[in-house]
């Protein structure tokens, strides 16, 4: 068992940073984000503008050309029960697994 | 303010390499023995599903392309779900791009690629994922010109299966992360940092899973330029999306992984529409900034 490095945290999508992302992370370290003890979270008011201010994204024409072609099917895959029957594994995720995020906000 | 993270009181954490990434498992301190369940599961899934182990079930299936082959679990289940994901995304998520990845230079484990990978022309193909047939009893017919790569979805499903196994063993709460794609079990919230192009947010994740697809990672060089591992099935080349990173929150790590990859390949406009149609929550990053879709789990800190 390991005692975690105090400077580490659980990070989503955090593997193999490139030089660019590493530089961003170093910059972020100066801001010293990180985590407090589990179970002590305060609710946070909305911090993020919806996809507005930081947006700045434009869609390449190539993608626009495929709008109709790649409309996804009516399949309910993303609301489907976990893998279970197909994978041969048993059980399912925790009781909250099927629920949408309860509430909250997000900043980028 | 500088805050740090330590293993939450009353829990233990263990990290180990598997499936080409680092796996992190956190369980209650009095359930430490159950970490072995997770490590054994990942070891088995890697042995069965690796594209880089000639004796894996996946390599055997790919080697047998062109003739019906019996396939066992977990490969059968992962392949079935991957094809379902392909249908749900109209093929934007495509599990049959292994030959394209290999031609572009990703023919060994990522750590073995080195400074410069050999690239060769992407081979022609007449078949697609539509043509993969799953028959009764696990009989799989893979067209001769296709090969399967289940990297991301297999990792996500392994996370889900690990949590299911812990739940079956009455572990009350846990977190399992495979290379940053993670899911949680139980009712307690977990602090999770989510990286974006212009900041990092710490979320309180109480249920479900988070998975990230990014073109900033798993990159390599060839004589023809820099490559990354997210292949656009429309071009059969690395995606040229305006998005560089997408993180999705979904009920399962499998769904989050598929949705994140799909949204990234589609690009910002279509990717947002895709997530909204499926009522999924996402954080999408371009080089210039990030924005969210949907109601994100409670944020406890981070950039605004």
PDB file of C-alpha atoms in Angstrom, chain A residues 27-100:
ATOM      1  CA  UNK A  27       1.818  26.930 -14.650  1.00  0.00           C
ATOM      2  CA  UNK A  28      -1.145  25.461 -12.914  1.00  0.00           C
ATOM      3  CA  UNK A  29       0.952  24.274 -10.027  1.00  0.00           C
ATOM      4  CA  UNK A  30       1.589  27.873  -9.233  1.00  0.00           C
ATOM      5  CA  UNK A  31      -2.099  28.179  -8.740  1.00  0.00           C
ATOM      6  CA  UNK A  32      -1.931  25.142  -6.508  1.00  0.00           C
ATOM      7  CA  UNK A  33      -5.136  23.495  -7.158  1.00  0.00           C
ATOM      8  CA  UNK A  34      -5.782  20.484  -5.265  1.00  0.00           C
ATOM      9  CA  UNK A  35      -7.760  18.438  -3.122  1.00  0.00           C
ATOM     10  CA  UNK A  36      -9.049  18.513   0.325  1.00  0.00           C
ATOM     11  CA  UNK A  37     -10.184  15.604   2.388  1.00  0.00           C
ATOM     12  CA  UNK A  38     -12.972  13.560   1.012  1.00  0.00           C
ATOM     13  CA  UNK A  39     -16.321  14.398   2.398  1.00  0.00           C
ATOM     14  CA  UNK A  40     -15.742  18.004   3.187  1.00  0.00           C
ATOM     15  CA  UNK A  41     -16.872  19.668   0.058  1.00  0.00           C
ATOM     16  CA  UNK A  42     -18.858  22.765   0.104  1.00  0.00           C
ATOM     17  CA  UNK A  43     -21.324  23.392  -2.582  1.00  0.00           C
ATOM     18  CA  UNK A  44     -19.938  25.812  -5.065  1.00  0.00           C
ATOM     19  CA  UNK A  45     -21.845  28.405  -6.884  1.00  0.00           C
ATOM     20  CA  UNK A  46     -21.751  28.491 -10.576  1.00  0.00           C
ATOM     21  CA  UNK A  47     -18.360  29.572 -11.784  1.00  0.00           C
ATOM     22  CA  UNK A  48     -18.435  28.853 -15.400  1.00  0.00           C
ATOM     23  CA  UNK A  49     -19.899  30.764 -18.159  1.00  0.00           C
ATOM     24  CA  UNK A  50     -21.655  28.375 -20.409  1.00  0.00           C
ATOM     25  CA  UNK A  51     -19.727  27.689 -23.512  1.00  0.00           C
ATOM     26  CA  UNK A  52     -19.171  31.269 -24.256  1.00  0.00           C
ATOM     27  CA  UNK A  53     -16.290  33.381 -23.166  1.00  0.00           C
ATOM     28  CA  UNK A  54     -13.546  30.857 -23.447  1.00  0.00           C
ATOM     29  CA  UNK A  55     -15.003  29.325 -26.482  1.00  0.00           C
ATOM     30  CA  UNK A  56     -13.125  30.656 -29.439  1.00  0.00           C
ATOM     31  CA  UNK A  57     -13.557  27.408 -31.292  1.00  0.00           C
ATOM     32  CA  UNK A  58     -14.490  27.168 -34.878  1.00  0.00           C
ATOM     33  CA  UNK A  59     -15.455  24.075 -36.701  1.00  0.00           C
ATOM     34  CA  UNK A  60     -13.365  23.006 -39.624  1.00  0.00           C
ATOM     35  CA  UNK A  61     -15.276  22.885 -42.839  1.00  0.00           C
ATOM     36  CA  UNK A  62     -14.452  19.231 -43.154  1.00  0.00           C
ATOM     37  CA  UNK A  63     -16.517  18.507 -40.097  1.00  0.00           C
ATOM     38  CA  UNK A  64     -19.362  20.682 -41.173  1.00  0.00           C
ATOM     39  CA  UNK A  65     -19.616  18.685 -44.327  1.00  0.00           C
ATOM     40  CA  UNK A  66     -20.260  15.579 -42.335  1.00  0.00           C
ATOM     41  CA  UNK A  67     -22.991  16.867 -40.080  1.00  0.00           C
ATOM     42  CA  UNK A  68     -25.728  14.748 -41.498  1.00  0.00           C
ATOM     43  CA  UNK A  69     -23.634  11.792 -42.396  1.00  0.00           C
ATOM     44  CA  UNK A  70     -22.450  11.338 -38.856  1.00  0.00           C
ATOM     45  CA  UNK A  71     -25.580  12.026 -36.912  1.00  0.00           C
ATOM     46  CA  UNK A  72     -25.528   9.261 -34.393  1.00  0.00           C
ATOM     47  CA  UNK A  73     -28.153   6.588 -34.234  1.00  0.00           C
ATOM     48  CA  UNK A  74     -31.160   6.431 -32.002  1.00  0.00           C
ATOM     49  CA  UNK A  75     -29.423   3.829 -29.894  1.00  0.00           C
ATOM     50  CA  UNK A  76     -29.709   4.308 -26.157  1.00  0.00           C
ATOM     51  CA  UNK A  77     -26.145   3.157 -25.678  1.00  0.00           C
ATOM     52  CA  UNK A  78     -25.108   6.057 -23.490  1.00  0.00           C
ATOM     53  CA  UNK A  79     -27.951   5.592 -21.106  1.00  0.00           C
ATOM     54  CA  UNK A  80     -27.564   1.859 -21.073  1.00  0.00           C
ATOM     55  CA  UNK A  81     -26.885  -0.319 -18.092  1.00  0.00           C
ATOM     56  CA  UNK A  82     -23.254  -1.127 -17.549  1.00  0.00           C
ATOM     57  CA  UNK A  83     -21.588  -3.696 -19.751  1.00  0.00           C
ATOM     58  CA  UNK A  84     -22.522  -6.512 -17.327  1.00  0.00           C
ATOM     59  CA  UNK A  85     -24.388  -9.004 -19.456  1.00  0.00           C
ATOM     60  CA  UNK A  86     -21.991  -8.803 -22.302  1.00  0.00           C
ATOM     61  CA  UNK A  87     -18.680  -8.859 -20.545  1.00  0.00           C
ATOM     62  CA  UNK A  88     -19.329 -11.832 -18.368  1.00  0.00           C
ATOM     63  CA  UNK A  89     -18.742  -9.755 -15.291  1.00  0.00           C
ATOM     64  CA  UNK A  90     -21.268  -9.593 -12.525  1.00  0.00           C
ATOM     65  CA  UNK A  91     -22.994  -6.760 -10.793  1.00  0.00           C
ATOM     66  CA  UNK A  92     -23.220  -3.164 -11.707  1.00  0.00           C
ATOM     67  CA  UNK A  93     -21.900   0.121 -10.579  1.00  0.00           C
ATOM     68  CA  UNK A  94     -22.873   1.685  -7.331  1.00  0.00           C
ATOM     69  CA  UNK A  95     -26.328   2.806  -6.594  1.00  0.00           C
ATOM     70  CA  UNK A  96     -25.667   6.254  -7.891  1.00  0.00           C
ATOM     71  CA  UNK A  97     -24.176   5.083 -11.107  1.00  0.00           C
ATOM     72  CA  UNK A  98     -27.225   5.379 -13.252  1.00  0.00           C
ATOM     73  CA  UNK A  99     -28.218   8.811 -12.096  1.00  0.00           C
ATOM     74  CA  UNK A 100     -27.274  11.979 -13.838  1.00  0.00           C
TER      75      UNK A 100
END
